[in-house]
Coordinates of N, CA and C in Angstrom, one line a residue:
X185 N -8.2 -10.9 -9.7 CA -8.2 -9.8 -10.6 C -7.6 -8.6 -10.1
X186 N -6.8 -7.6 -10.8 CA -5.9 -6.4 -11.0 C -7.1 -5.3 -11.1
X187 N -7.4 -4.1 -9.8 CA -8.1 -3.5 -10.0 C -6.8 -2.0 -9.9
X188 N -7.1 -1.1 -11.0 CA -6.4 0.1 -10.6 C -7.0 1.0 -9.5
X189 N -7.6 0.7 -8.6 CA -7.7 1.2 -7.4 C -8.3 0.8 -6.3
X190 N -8.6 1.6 -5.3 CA -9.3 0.8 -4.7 C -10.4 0.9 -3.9
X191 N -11.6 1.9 -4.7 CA -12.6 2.2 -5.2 C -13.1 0.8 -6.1
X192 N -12.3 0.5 -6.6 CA -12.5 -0.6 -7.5 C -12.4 -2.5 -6.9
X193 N -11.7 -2.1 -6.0 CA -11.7 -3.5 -5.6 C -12.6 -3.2 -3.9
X194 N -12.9 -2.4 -3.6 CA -13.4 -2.7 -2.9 C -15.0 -2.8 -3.0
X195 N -15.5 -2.1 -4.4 CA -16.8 -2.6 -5.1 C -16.8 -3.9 -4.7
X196 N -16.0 -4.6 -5.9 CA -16.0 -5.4 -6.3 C -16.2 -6.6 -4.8
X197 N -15.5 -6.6 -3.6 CA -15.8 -7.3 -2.4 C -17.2 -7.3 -2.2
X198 N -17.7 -5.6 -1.9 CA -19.0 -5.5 -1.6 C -20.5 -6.2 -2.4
X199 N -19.7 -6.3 -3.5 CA -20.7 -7.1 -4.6 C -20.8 -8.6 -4.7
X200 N -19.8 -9.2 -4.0 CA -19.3 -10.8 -4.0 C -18.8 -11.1 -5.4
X201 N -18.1 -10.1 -6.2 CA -18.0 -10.7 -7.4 C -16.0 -11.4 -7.3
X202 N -15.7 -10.7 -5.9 CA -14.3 -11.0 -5.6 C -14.1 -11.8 -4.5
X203 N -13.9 -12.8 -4.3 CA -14.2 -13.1 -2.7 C -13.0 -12.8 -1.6
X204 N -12.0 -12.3 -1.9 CA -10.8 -11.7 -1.4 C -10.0 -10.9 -1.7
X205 N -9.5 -9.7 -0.9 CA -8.6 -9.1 -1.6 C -7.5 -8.2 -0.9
X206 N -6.8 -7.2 -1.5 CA -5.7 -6.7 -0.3 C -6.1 -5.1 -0.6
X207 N -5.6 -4.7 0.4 CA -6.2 -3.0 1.1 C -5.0 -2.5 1.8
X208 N -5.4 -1.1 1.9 CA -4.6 -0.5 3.1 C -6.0 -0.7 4.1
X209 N -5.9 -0.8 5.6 CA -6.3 -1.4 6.5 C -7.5 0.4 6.8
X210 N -7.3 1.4 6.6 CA -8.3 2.6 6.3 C -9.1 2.8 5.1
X211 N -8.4 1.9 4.1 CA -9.1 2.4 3.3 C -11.0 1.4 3.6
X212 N -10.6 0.6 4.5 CA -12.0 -0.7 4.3 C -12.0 -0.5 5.5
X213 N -11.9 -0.6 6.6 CA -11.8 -0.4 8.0 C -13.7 0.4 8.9
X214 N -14.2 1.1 7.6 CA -15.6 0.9 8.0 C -16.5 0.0 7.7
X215 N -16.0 -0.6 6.2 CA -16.6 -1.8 6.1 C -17.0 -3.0 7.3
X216 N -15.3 -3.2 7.8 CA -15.0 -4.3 8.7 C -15.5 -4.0 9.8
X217 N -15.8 -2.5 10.6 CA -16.8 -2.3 11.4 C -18.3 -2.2 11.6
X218 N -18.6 -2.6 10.3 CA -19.7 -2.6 10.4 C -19.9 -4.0 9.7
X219 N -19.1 -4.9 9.5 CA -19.5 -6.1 9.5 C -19.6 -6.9 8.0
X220 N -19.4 -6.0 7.0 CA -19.4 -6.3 5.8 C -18.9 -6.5 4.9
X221 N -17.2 -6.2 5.4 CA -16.5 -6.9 5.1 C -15.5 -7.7 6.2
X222 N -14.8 -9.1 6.6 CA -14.0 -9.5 7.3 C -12.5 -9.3 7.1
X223 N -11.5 -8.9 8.4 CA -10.7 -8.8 7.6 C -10.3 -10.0 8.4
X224 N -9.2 -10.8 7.2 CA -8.1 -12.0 7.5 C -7.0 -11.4 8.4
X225 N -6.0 -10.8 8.2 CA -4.7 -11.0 8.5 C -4.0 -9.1 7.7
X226 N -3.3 -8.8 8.3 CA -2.5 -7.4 8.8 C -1.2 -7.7 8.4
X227 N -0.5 -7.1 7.4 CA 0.3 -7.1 6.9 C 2.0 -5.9 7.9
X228 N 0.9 -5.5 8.5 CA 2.5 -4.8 9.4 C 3.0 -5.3 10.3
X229 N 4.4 -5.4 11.1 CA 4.9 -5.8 11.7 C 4.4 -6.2 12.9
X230 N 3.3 -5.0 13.5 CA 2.5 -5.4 14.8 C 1.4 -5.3 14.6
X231 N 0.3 -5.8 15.3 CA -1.0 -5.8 15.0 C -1.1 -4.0 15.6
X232 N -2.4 -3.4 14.5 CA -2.2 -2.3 14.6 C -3.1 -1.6 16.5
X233 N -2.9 -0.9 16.8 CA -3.6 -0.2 17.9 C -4.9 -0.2 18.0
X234 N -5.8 -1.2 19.0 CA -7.2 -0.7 18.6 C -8.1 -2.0 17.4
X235 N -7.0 -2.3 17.1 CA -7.6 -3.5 15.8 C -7.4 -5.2 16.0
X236 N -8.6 -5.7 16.6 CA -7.9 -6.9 16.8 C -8.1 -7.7 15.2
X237 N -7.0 -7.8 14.8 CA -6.9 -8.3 13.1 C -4.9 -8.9 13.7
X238 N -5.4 -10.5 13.2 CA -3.8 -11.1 13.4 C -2.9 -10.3 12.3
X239 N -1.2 -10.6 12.9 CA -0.7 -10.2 11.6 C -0.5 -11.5 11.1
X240 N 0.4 -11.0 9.6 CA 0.3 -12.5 8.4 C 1.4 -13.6 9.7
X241 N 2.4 -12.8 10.0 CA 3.5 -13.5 10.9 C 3.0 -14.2 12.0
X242 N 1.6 -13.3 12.6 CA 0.9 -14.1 13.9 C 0.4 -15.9 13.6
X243 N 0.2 -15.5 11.8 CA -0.4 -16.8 10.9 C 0.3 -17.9 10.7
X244 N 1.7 -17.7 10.7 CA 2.2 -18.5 10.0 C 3.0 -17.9 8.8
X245 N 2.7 -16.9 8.4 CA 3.5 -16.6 6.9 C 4.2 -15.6 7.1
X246 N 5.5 -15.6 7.0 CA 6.5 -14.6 7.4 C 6.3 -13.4 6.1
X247 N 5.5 -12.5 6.5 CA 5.3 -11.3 5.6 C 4.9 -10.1 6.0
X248 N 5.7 -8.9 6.3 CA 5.3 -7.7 6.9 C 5.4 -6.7 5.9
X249 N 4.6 -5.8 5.4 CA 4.8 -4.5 4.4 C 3.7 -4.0 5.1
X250 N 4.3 -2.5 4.5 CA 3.5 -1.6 4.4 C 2.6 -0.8 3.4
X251 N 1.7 -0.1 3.7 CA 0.9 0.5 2.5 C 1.9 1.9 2.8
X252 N 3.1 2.3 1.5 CA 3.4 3.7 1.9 C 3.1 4.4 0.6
X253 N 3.6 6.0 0.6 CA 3.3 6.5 -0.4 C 4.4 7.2 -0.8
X254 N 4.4 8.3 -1.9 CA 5.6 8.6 -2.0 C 5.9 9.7 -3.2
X255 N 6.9 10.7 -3.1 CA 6.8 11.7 -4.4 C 7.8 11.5 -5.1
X256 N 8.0 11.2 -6.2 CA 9.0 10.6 -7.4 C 9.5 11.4 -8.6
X257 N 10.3 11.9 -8.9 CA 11.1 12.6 -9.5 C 12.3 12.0 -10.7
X258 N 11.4 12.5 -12.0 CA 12.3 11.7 -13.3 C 13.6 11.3 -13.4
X259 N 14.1 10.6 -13.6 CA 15.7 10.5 -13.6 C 16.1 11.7 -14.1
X260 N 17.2 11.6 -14.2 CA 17.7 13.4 -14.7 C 17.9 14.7 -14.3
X261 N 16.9 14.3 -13.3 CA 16.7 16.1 -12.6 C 18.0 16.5 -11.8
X262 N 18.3 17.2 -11.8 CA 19.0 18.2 -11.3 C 19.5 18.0 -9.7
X263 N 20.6 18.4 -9.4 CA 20.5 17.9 -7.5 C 19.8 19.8 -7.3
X264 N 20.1 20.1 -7.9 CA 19.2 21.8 -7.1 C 17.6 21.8 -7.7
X265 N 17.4 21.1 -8.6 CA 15.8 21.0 -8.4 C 15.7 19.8 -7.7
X266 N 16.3 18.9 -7.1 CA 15.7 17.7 -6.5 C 16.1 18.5 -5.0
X267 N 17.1 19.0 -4.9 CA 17.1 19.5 -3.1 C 15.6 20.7 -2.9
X268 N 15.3 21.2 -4.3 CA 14.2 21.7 -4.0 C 13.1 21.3 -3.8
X269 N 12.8 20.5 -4.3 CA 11.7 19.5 -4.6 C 11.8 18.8 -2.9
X270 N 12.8 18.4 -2.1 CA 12.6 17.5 -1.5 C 12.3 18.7 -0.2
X271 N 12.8 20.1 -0.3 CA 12.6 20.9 0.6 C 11.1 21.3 0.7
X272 N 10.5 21.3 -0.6 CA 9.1 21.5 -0.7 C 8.1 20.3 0.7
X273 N 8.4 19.2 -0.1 CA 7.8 18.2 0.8 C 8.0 18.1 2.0
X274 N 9.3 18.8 2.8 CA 9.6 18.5 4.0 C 8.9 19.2 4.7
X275 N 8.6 20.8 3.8 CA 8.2 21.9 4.3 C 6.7 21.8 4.8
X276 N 6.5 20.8 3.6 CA 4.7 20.2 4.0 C 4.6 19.2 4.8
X277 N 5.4 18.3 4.6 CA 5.3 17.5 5.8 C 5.3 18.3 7.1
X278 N 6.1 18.9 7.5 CA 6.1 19.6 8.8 C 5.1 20.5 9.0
X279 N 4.4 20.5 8.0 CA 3.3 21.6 8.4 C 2.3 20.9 9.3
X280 N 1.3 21.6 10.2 CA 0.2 21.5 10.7 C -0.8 20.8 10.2
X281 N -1.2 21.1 9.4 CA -2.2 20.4 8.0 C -1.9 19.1 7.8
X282 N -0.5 18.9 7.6 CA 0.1 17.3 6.9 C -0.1 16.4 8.6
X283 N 0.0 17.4 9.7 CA -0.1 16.1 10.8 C -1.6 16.0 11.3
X284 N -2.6 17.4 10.8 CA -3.4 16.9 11.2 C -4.4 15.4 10.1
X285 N -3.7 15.9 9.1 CA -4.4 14.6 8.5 C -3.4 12.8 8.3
X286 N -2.3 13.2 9.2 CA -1.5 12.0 9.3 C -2.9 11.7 10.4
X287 N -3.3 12.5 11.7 CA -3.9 12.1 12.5 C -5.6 11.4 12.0
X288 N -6.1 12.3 11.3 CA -7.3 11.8 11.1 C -7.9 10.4 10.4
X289 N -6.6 10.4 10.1 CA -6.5 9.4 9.0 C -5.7 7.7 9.5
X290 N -5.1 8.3 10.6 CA -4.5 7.2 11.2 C -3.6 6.5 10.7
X291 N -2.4 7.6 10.3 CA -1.2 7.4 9.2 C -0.4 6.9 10.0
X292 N 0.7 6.3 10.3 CA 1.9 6.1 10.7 C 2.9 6.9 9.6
X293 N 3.7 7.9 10.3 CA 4.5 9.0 9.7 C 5.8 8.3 9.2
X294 N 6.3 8.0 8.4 CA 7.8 7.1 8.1 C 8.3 7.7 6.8
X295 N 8.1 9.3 7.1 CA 9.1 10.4 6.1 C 10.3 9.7 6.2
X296 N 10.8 9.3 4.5 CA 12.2 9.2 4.3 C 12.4 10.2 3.0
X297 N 13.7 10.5 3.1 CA 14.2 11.5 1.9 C 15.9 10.6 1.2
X298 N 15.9 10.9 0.2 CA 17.5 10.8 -0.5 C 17.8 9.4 -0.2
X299 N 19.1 9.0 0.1 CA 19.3 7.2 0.1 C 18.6 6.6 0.4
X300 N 17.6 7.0 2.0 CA 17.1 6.0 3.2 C 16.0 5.5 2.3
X301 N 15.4 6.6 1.3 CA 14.2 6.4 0.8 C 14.5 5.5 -0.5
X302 N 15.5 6.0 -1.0 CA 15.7 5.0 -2.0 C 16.0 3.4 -2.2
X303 N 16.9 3.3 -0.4 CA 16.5 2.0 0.4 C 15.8 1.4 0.3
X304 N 14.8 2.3 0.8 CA 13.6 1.6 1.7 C 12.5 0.9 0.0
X305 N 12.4 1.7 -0.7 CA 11.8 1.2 -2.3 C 12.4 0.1 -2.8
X306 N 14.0 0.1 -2.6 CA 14.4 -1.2 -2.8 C 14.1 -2.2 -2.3
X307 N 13.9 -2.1 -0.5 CA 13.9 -3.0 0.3 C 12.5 -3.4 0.0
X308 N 11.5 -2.5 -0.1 CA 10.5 -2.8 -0.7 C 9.7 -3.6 -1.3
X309 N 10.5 -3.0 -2.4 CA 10.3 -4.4 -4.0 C 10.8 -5.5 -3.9
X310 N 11.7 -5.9 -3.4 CA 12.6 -7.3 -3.3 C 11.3 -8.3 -2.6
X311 N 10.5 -7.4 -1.5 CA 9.8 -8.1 -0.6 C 8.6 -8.9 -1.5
X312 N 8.1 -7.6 -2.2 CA 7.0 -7.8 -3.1 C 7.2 -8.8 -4.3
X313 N 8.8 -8.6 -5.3 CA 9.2 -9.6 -6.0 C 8.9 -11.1 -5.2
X314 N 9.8 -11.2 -4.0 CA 9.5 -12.5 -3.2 C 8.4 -12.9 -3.2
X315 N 7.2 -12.4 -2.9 CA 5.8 -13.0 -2.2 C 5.2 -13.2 -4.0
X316 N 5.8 -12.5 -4.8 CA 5.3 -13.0 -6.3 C 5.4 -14.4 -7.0
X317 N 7.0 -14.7 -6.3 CA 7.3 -15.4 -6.9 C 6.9 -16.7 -5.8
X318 N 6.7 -16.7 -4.8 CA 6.5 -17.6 -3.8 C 5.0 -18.2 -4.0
X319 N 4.4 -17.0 -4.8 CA 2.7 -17.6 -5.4 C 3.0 -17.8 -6.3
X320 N 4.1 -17.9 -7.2 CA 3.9 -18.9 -8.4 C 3.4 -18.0 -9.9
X321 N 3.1 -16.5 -9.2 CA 2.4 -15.7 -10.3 C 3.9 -14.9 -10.8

């Protein structure tokens, strides 16, 4: 089942009404230290620091992604409101604030802007198209 968050699917584990599901690795990570929930298998390239959790590739299943995030801008805009827009975020990213909570939070930082980022969404989705179609859904 398709939960729009993940408040919602992580209920839903805690309640046994789901018996599996996928996460960013913080967002449940107290669960799994404290024993309540198990995690399977790690979706990034290396197993993370500190976490002994295999990755999918240590398994057998050639699959590495990331949980990233990202700020998105309508088609159409402007290159001087989008160089603005992208100057905003840079400006926050480099702030103090944005690294102290990359840190608290135990972010891996992978700021992309302009093509690389638009790359990287492609490279992205192809991956996610693949693993869709490889389960048949």
């Amino acid at each position: 089942m398709a939960y729009s968050g993940g408040g919602e699917a992580l209920n839903s584990l805690l309640s046994h009404t789901t018996t599996a599901g996928c996460s960013g690795y913080n967002e449940v990570s107290d669960q799994i230290e404290a024993g309540t929930l198990r995690a399977l298998a790690i979706s990034s390239e290396e197993r993370l620091p500190g976490v002994d959790v295999p990755t999918f590739r240590e398994l057998g299943v050639d699959v590495a992604m990331s949980n990233w995030r990202g700020f998105l801008a309508a088609p159409g805009v402007s290159e001087e409101a989008l160089a603005e827009f992208v100057a905003i975020v840079t400006e926050m990213r480099d702030s103090a604030e944005w690294q102290e909570t990359l840190t608290r939070n135990d972010w891996t930082d992978s700021f992309l802007t302009g093509e690389e980022f638009e790359q990287y969404i492609a490279d992205e989705s192809a991956v996610a198209e693949d693993i869709v179609e490889d389960l048949g859904l």
